[in-house]
PDB file of C-alpha atoms in Angstrom:
ATOM      1  CA  MET A   1     -18.012  15.098   3.563  1.00 57.00           C
ATOM      2  CA  ASN A   2     -18.305  14.062   0.039  1.00 71.00           C
ATOM      3  CA  ASN A   3     -18.046  10.508  -1.335  1.00 81.00           C
ATOM      4  CA  PHE A   4     -15.290  10.634  -3.863  1.00 88.00           C
ATOM      5  CA  GLU A   5     -14.132   7.950  -5.886  1.00 92.00           C
ATOM      6  CA  ILE A   6     -10.500   6.414  -6.400  1.00 93.00           C
ATOM      7  CA  ASN A   7      -9.034   3.723  -8.240  1.00 96.00           C
ATOM      8  CA  CYS A   8      -7.863   0.688  -6.585  1.00 96.00           C
ATOM      9  CA  PRO A   9      -4.035   0.511  -6.785  1.00 95.00           C
ATOM     10  CA  GLN A  10      -4.376  -3.161  -7.332  1.00 96.00           C
ATOM     11  CA  CYS A  11      -7.168  -3.757  -9.827  1.00 96.00           C
ATOM     12  CA  GLY A  12      -7.894  -0.343 -11.015  1.00 95.00           C
ATOM     13  CA  LYS A  13     -11.683  -0.532 -10.190  1.00 96.00           C
ATOM     14  CA  LYS A  14     -13.267   2.468  -8.989  1.00 95.00           C
ATOM     15  CA  THR A  15     -14.445   2.465  -5.266  1.00 93.00           C
ATOM     16  CA  ILE A  16     -15.648   5.121  -2.948  1.00 92.00           C
ATOM     17  CA  TRP A  17     -13.209   6.442  -0.132  1.00 90.00           C
ATOM     18  CA  ASN A  18     -15.667   7.089   2.625  1.00 90.00           C
ATOM     19  CA  GLU A  19     -16.909   4.298   4.830  1.00 88.00           C
ATOM     20  CA  ASN A  20     -14.516   1.562   3.007  1.00 91.00           C
ATOM     21  CA  PRO A  21     -12.725  -0.291   5.492  1.00 92.00           C
ATOM     22  CA  SER A  22     -10.371  -1.758   2.778  1.00 93.00           C
ATOM     23  CA  ARG A  23      -9.546   1.800   1.475  1.00 92.00           C
ATOM     24  CA  PRO A  24      -7.188   2.551  -0.609  1.00 94.00           C
ATOM     25  CA  PHE A  25      -8.413  -0.843  -2.196  1.00 95.00           C
ATOM     26  CA  CYS A  26     -11.725  -1.685  -3.351  1.00 95.00           C
ATOM     27  CA  SER A  27     -12.157  -4.904  -1.202  1.00 95.00           C
ATOM     28  CA  GLU A  28     -10.548  -7.165   1.479  1.00 96.00           C
ATOM     29  CA  ARG A  29      -9.205  -9.301  -1.554  1.00 97.00           C
ATOM     30  CA  CYS A  30      -7.272  -6.662  -3.206  1.00 96.00           C
ATOM     31  CA  ARG A  31      -5.985  -5.594   0.063  1.00 96.00           C
ATOM     32  CA  MET A  32      -4.715  -9.021   0.988  1.00 96.00           C
ATOM     33  CA  ILE A  33      -3.262  -9.518  -2.605  1.00 96.00           C
ATOM     34  CA  ASP A  34      -1.210  -6.282  -1.905  1.00 95.00           C
ATOM     35  CA  LEU A  35       0.107  -7.468   1.550  1.00 95.00           C
ATOM     36  CA  GLY A  36       1.045 -10.543  -0.167  1.00 95.00           C
ATOM     37  CA  CYS A  37       3.531  -9.020  -2.426  1.00 93.00           C
ATOM     38  CA  TRP A  38       4.924  -6.965   0.266  1.00 92.00           C
ATOM     39  CA  ALA A  39       5.454 -10.251   2.242  1.00 93.00           C
ATOM     40  CA  THR A  40       7.279 -12.407  -0.501  1.00 94.00           C
ATOM     41  CA  GLU A  41       9.195  -9.123  -1.252  1.00 90.00           C
ATOM     42  CA  GLU A  42       7.615  -8.466  -4.712  1.00 92.00           C
ATOM     43  CA  TYR A  43       7.593  -4.916  -3.562  1.00 89.00           C
ATOM     44  CA  SER A  44      10.082  -3.238  -1.697  1.00 87.00           C
ATOM     45  CA  VAL A  45      11.308   0.041  -0.364  1.00 87.00           C
ATOM     46  CA  ASP A  46      15.111   0.957  -1.481  1.00 86.00           C
ATOM     47  CA  GLY A  47      16.278   2.244   1.814  1.00 86.00           C
ATOM     48  CA  GLY A  48      19.900   2.866   0.764  1.00 85.00           C
ATOM     49  CA  ARG A  49      23.075   2.070   2.525  1.00 87.00           C
ATOM     50  CA  ALA A  50      23.161   2.010   6.322  1.00 83.00           C
ATOM     51  CA  PRO A  51      25.576   4.547   7.920  1.00 85.00           C
ATOM     52  CA  GLN A  52      28.922   2.780   8.697  1.00 85.00           C
ATOM     53  CA  ALA A  53      30.147   3.269  12.222  1.00 83.00           C
ATOM     54  CA  GLU A  54      33.315   5.165  12.454  1.00 80.00           C
ATOM     55  CA  GLN A  55      36.363   3.016  13.556  1.00 74.00           C
ATOM     56  CA  ASP A  56      38.996   4.502  15.846  1.00 67.00           C
ATOM     57  CA  SER A  57      42.211   4.877  14.478  1.00 59.00           C
TER      58      SER A  57
END
């Protein structure tokens, strides 16, 4: 498999995909920054409204 380059989603630095334990990030530092953003709810995924249970009449 070829070593192809990707851009780190955190800092934009080019990094090699193969044999990179932090992929898709360039480093452990960028990976932890991203994790921190999820933990502090800086990032979120809109899940929409939860289905409502039907009520008996």
